[in-house]
Amino acid sequence: MLQRSGKIQNLREQVKFVLVPAIWEEIPQTGKRGKPIKPKRKCVQRELAYWADFVYEKDGQTIVEDAKGYKGGATYRIFVNKKKLMLEKYGIEVREV
């Protein structure tokens, strides 16, 4: 309703933000007769990503909102850390609704 009324723009759901990229290792390969060929890549560490519930623009500013029903437990603590990384990397403060 807010987008239709023009109060917000560019509303998106489940937007991925990469906080820490994956770390890859190249493994040398040899072909026939011992000739080097294109190396294979192996993922050593997976990326760390945050999936925002809602992202939109209001008054020229990007707003990220996350719906939280329960503020306790390990899952919430992980969210708090990702929220800090969002502010550090992207300069975006995640709003909890």
N, CA and C of each residue as an Amber inpcrd file, in Angstrom:
protein
   291
   0.8260000  -1.1930000   0.0000000   0.0000000   0.0000000   0.0000000
   0.8750000   1.2620000   0.0000000   1.9940000   1.1950000   0.7270000
   2.8720000   2.3640000   0.7710000   3.4900000   2.6490000  -0.5950000
   3.8170000   1.6070000  -1.3300000   4.3930000   1.8060000  -2.6660000
   3.3380000   2.3460000  -3.6220000   2.1310000   1.7970000  -3.5420000
   1.0610000   2.2770000  -4.4320000   0.7220000   3.7430000  -4.1620000
   0.8150000   4.1530000  -2.8990000   0.4960000   5.5410000  -2.5630000
   1.6630000   6.4940000  -2.8530000   2.8420000   5.9320000  -3.2100000
   3.9850000   6.7550000  -3.5670000   4.8680000   7.1610000  -2.3990000
   4.5830000   6.6330000  -1.1960000   5.3980000   6.9790000  -0.0290000
   6.7520000   6.2760000  -0.0350000   6.8250000   5.0880000  -0.6590000
   8.0900000   4.3710000  -0.8170000   8.2170000   3.9360000  -2.2750000
   9.4520000   3.6170000  -2.6910000   9.6930000   3.1610000  -4.0530000
  10.5720000   1.9130000  -4.0270000  10.5130000   1.1680000  -5.1260000
  11.4070000   0.0350000  -5.3710000  11.3830000  -1.0080000  -4.2440000
  10.2040000  -1.3920000  -3.8170000  10.0530000  -2.3960000  -2.7530000
  10.4700000  -3.7650000  -3.2680000  11.3730000  -4.4200000  -2.5180000
  11.8320000  -5.7670000  -2.8590000  11.7880000  -6.6350000  -1.6200000
  11.5930000  -7.9320000  -1.8100000  11.5520000  -8.8880000  -0.7040000
  12.6830000  -9.8950000  -0.8500000  13.1880000 -10.3700000   0.2880000
  14.2320000 -11.3870000   0.3430000  15.4340000 -11.0220000  -0.5230000
  16.0550000  -9.9070000  -0.1860000  17.2120000  -9.3990000  -0.9150000
  18.4810000  -9.8990000  -0.2300000  19.4090000 -10.4270000  -1.0280000
  20.6490000 -10.9860000  -0.4940000  21.7500000  -9.9290000  -0.4730000
  22.4320000  -9.8150000   0.6790000  23.6020000  -8.9690000   0.8380000
  24.7630000  -9.8790000   1.2320000  25.8420000  -9.8690000   0.4650000
  27.0150000 -10.6760000   0.7910000  27.8670000  -9.8700000   1.7730000
  28.0320000 -10.3990000   2.9850000  28.7970000  -9.7190000   4.0200000
  30.2730000 -10.0800000   3.9640000  30.5650000 -11.3510000   3.7320000
  31.9340000 -11.8230000   3.5820000  31.9330000 -12.7790000   2.3900000
  32.7280000 -12.5080000   1.3570000  32.7230000 -13.3880000   0.1820000
  33.3510000 -14.7490000   0.4830000  33.0400000 -15.7030000  -0.3550000
  33.6080000 -17.0490000  -0.2250000  35.1070000 -17.0020000  -0.4960000
  35.8130000 -17.9550000   0.0820000  37.2520000 -18.0800000  -0.1420000
  37.4760000 -19.3340000  -0.9810000  38.1380000 -19.1480000  -2.1100000
  38.3770000 -20.2470000  -3.0450000  39.8590000 -20.5820000  -3.1050000
  40.1420000 -21.8410000  -3.3630000  41.5110000 -22.3140000  -3.5240000
  41.6340000 -22.9230000  -4.9120000  42.6930000 -22.5800000  -5.6050000
  42.9120000 -23.1630000  -6.9240000  43.7910000 -24.3950000  -6.7910000
  43.3480000 -25.4810000  -7.3970000  44.0820000 -26.7430000  -7.3610000
  44.6760000 -26.9740000  -8.7410000  46.0110000 -27.0050000  -8.8430000
  46.6370000 -27.1960000 -10.1560000  46.2360000 -28.5420000 -10.7700000
  46.0600000 -28.5460000 -12.0670000  45.6830000 -29.7540000 -12.7980000
  46.6890000 -29.9730000 -13.9320000  46.9080000 -31.2200000 -14.2480000
  47.7540000 -31.5400000 -15.4000000  46.9580000 -32.4140000 -16.3540000
  47.1860000 -32.1740000 -17.6030000  46.4990000 -32.9480000 -18.6220000
  47.3730000 -34.0840000 -19.1210000  47.0950000 -34.5000000 -20.3420000
  47.8900000 -35.5600000 -20.9650000  49.3360000 -35.1070000 -21.0960000
  50.2340000 -36.0160000 -20.8940000  51.6780000 -35.7840000 -21.0050000
  52.1840000 -34.7510000 -19.9950000  51.4580000 -34.5820000 -18.9070000
  51.9150000 -33.6970000 -17.8260000  51.8140000 -32.2130000 -18.1020000
  51.0810000 -31.8220000 -19.1630000  50.9420000 -30.4080000 -19.4740000
  49.9700000 -29.7650000 -18.4820000  50.3030000 -28.5890000 -17.9600000
  49.3700000 -27.9150000 -17.0510000  48.1300000 -27.4400000 -17.8030000
  46.9770000 -27.6180000 -17.1730000  45.7110000 -27.1450000 -17.7370000
  45.0380000 -26.2400000 -16.7140000  43.8870000 -25.7320000 -17.0780000
  43.1510000 -24.8140000 -16.2080000  42.9370000 -25.4570000 -14.8340000
  43.3110000 -24.7360000 -13.7520000  43.1710000 -25.3230000 -12.4130000
  41.7030000 -25.4200000 -11.9900000  41.4150000 -26.3900000 -11.1300000
  40.0800000 -26.5100000 -10.5560000  40.0060000 -25.5800000  -9.3590000
  38.7900000 -25.1380000  -9.0310000  38.5820000 -24.2770000  -7.8690000
  37.8140000 -25.0480000  -6.8090000  38.2580000 -24.8980000  -5.5740000
  37.6070000 -25.5620000  -4.4580000  37.2270000 -24.4920000  -3.4360000
  35.9950000 -24.5410000  -2.9570000  35.5420000 -23.5860000  -1.9540000
  36.0860000 -24.0090000  -0.5920000  36.8920000 -23.1430000   0.0140000
  37.4840000 -23.4140000   1.3210000  36.5590000 -22.9030000   2.4360000
  35.9900000 -21.7270000   2.2380000  35.0480000 -21.1260000   3.1870000
  33.8620000 -20.5650000   2.4040000  32.6610000 -20.9370000   2.8140000
  31.4640000 -20.4090000   2.1540000  31.2690000 -18.9370000   2.4970000
  30.5210000 -18.2430000   1.6370000  30.2460000 -16.8400000   1.8940000
  29.3050000 -16.6810000   3.0840000  29.3660000 -15.5190000   3.6950000
  28.4510000 -15.1670000   4.7690000  27.5050000 -14.1260000   4.1920000
  26.2250000 -14.4450000   4.1710000  25.2490000 -13.5480000   3.5560000
  24.1120000 -13.2500000   4.5220000  23.4930000 -12.1080000   4.3020000
  22.3050000 -11.7080000   5.0610000  21.1740000 -11.5430000   4.0700000
  20.0450000 -12.1590000   4.3660000  18.8600000 -12.0430000   3.5200000
  17.8800000 -11.0980000   4.2100000  17.6850000  -9.9270000   3.6260000
  16.7770000  -8.9340000   4.1980000  15.3410000  -9.2810000   3.8290000
  14.4410000  -9.1210000   4.7900000  13.0280000  -9.3770000   4.5160000
  12.4700000  -8.3500000   3.5220000  12.7440000  -7.0750000   3.7750000
  12.2300000  -6.0080000   2.9050000  13.3040000  -4.9600000   2.6760000
  13.4180000  -4.5080000   1.4370000  14.3090000  -3.4080000   1.0820000
  13.5010000  -2.4580000   0.2070000  13.5680000  -1.1660000   0.5360000
  12.8550000  -0.1730000  -0.2690000  13.5720000   1.1590000  -0.1480000
  13.1320000   2.1060000  -0.9430000  13.7120000   3.4440000  -0.9140000
  12.6550000   4.4330000  -0.4680000  13.0700000   5.3090000   0.4400000
  12.1720000   6.3470000   0.9530000  12.9850000   7.6280000   1.0790000
  12.5320000   8.6690000   0.4390000  13.2050000   9.9690000   0.4540000
  14.6630000   9.8590000   0.0070000  14.9290000   9.0180000  -1.0020000
  16.2630000   8.8600000  -1.5500000  17.2040000   8.0120000  -0.7050000
  16.7030000   7.3850000   0.3410000  17.5220000   6.5700000   1.2340000
  17.0780000   5.1140000   1.1430000  18.0430000   4.1800000   1.1610000
  17.7270000   2.7520000   1.1460000  17.4070000   2.3010000   2.5560000
  16.2490000   1.6780000   2.7140000  15.7900000   1.1860000   4.0130000
  15.7470000  -0.3360000   3.9520000  16.3110000  -0.9860000   4.9700000
  16.2880000  -2.4440000   5.0920000  15.5320000  -2.7830000   6.3650000
  14.4940000  -3.6270000   6.2330000  13.6980000  -4.0230000   7.3910000
  13.7010000  -5.5310000   7.5330000  13.7170000  -5.9810000   8.7740000
  13.6850000  -7.4020000   9.0820000  12.6090000  -7.6240000  10.1420000
  11.7030000  -8.5460000   9.8810000  10.6310000  -8.8510000  10.8260000
  11.1220000  -9.8740000  11.8370000  11.0800000  -9.5000000  13.1050000
  11.5150000 -10.3930000  14.1790000  10.3620000 -10.5660000  15.1610000
  10.0340000 -11.8170000  15.4170000   8.9740000 -12.0910000  16.3680000
   9.4990000 -12.4820000  17.7300000  10.7140000 -13.0210000  17.7700000
  11.2940000 -13.5140000  19.0110000  12.7130000 -12.9980000  19.1270000
  12.9940000 -12.2660000  20.1980000  14.3160000 -11.6800000  20.3810000
  15.1030000 -12.4660000  21.4220000  15.4200000 -13.6790000  21.0970000
  16.1940000 -14.5020000  22.0090000  16.7710000 -15.6850000  21.2680000
  17.6940000 -16.3510000  21.8910000  18.2580000 -17.5530000  21.3100000
  19.4010000 -17.2860000  20.3500000  19.9530000 -18.3800000  19.8630000
  21.1250000 -18.3220000  18.9860000  20.8170000 -17.6370000  17.6570000
  19.6390000 -17.8820000  17.1020000  19.2870000 -17.2940000  15.8100000
  19.2680000 -15.7720000  15.8910000  18.7380000 -15.2420000  16.9670000
  18.6990000 -13.7880000  17.1230000  20.1030000 -13.2170000  17.2960000
  20.9710000 -13.9090000  18.0170000  22.3500000 -13.4390000  18.1940000
  23.0950000 -13.4050000  16.8560000  22.8410000 -14.3730000  15.9920000
  23.4440000 -14.3700000  14.6520000  22.9420000 -13.1620000  13.8690000
  21.6400000 -12.8830000  13.9710000  21.0690000 -11.7230000  13.2920000
  21.7310000 -10.4300000  13.7660000  21.9450000 -10.3060000  15.0780000
  22.5590000  -9.0910000  15.6220000  23.9570000  -8.8980000  15.0350000
  24.7220000  -9.9580000  14.9070000  26.0560000  -9.8560000  14.3090000
  25.9790000  -9.4620000  12.8420000  25.0400000 -10.0470000  12.1070000
  24.8870000  -9.6930000  10.6890000  24.4160000  -8.2430000  10.5390000
  23.5960000  -7.8010000  11.4760000  23.1300000  -6.4100000  11.4690000
  24.3160000  -5.4530000  11.6160000  25.2630000  -5.8020000  12.4890000
  26.4640000  -4.9840000  12.6730000  27.3200000  -4.9820000  11.4090000
  27.4430000  -6.1390000  10.7680000  28.2210000  -6.2220000   9.5290000
  27.5640000  -5.4300000   8.4010000  26.2350000  -5.3880000   8.3620000
  25.5300000  -4.5900000   7.3430000  25.8750000  -3.1100000   7.5060000
  25.9230000  -2.6460000   8.7470000  26.2580000  -1.2500000   9.0000000
  27.7050000  -0.9680000   8.6240000  28.6020000  -1.8880000   8.9540000
  30.0290000  -1.7130000   8.6620000  30.3180000  -1.7410000   7.1590000
  29.7690000  -2.7330000   6.4570000  30.1110000  -2.9270000   5.0400000
  29.3140000  -2.0210000   4.1020000  28.0090000  -1.9140000   4.3330000
  27.1420000  -1.1830000   3.4010000  26.6910000   0.1830000   3.9290000
  26.9180000   0.4510000   5.2250000  26.4500000   1.7160000   5.8020000
  24.9430000   1.7560000   5.9630000  24.3260000   0.5830000   6.0580000
  22.8700000   0.4780000   6.1720000  22.5220000  -0.0730000   7.5480000
  21.6900000   0.6480000   8.2820000  21.2310000   0.1690000   9.5680000
  19.9210000  -0.6030000   9.3530000  19.9200000  -1.8560000   9.7630000
  18.7470000  -2.7050000   9.5840000  17.7250000  -2.3700000  10.6600000
  16.4920000  -2.1320000  10.2200000  15.4020000  -1.8400000  11.1510000
  14.6740000  -3.1290000  11.4990000  14.4350000  -3.3380000  12.7760000
  13.6590000  -4.5080000  13.2150000  12.2120000  -4.0750000  13.3720000
  11.3140000  -4.8390000  12.7880000   9.8790000  -4.5380000  12.9160000
   9.1490000  -5.7330000  13.4990000
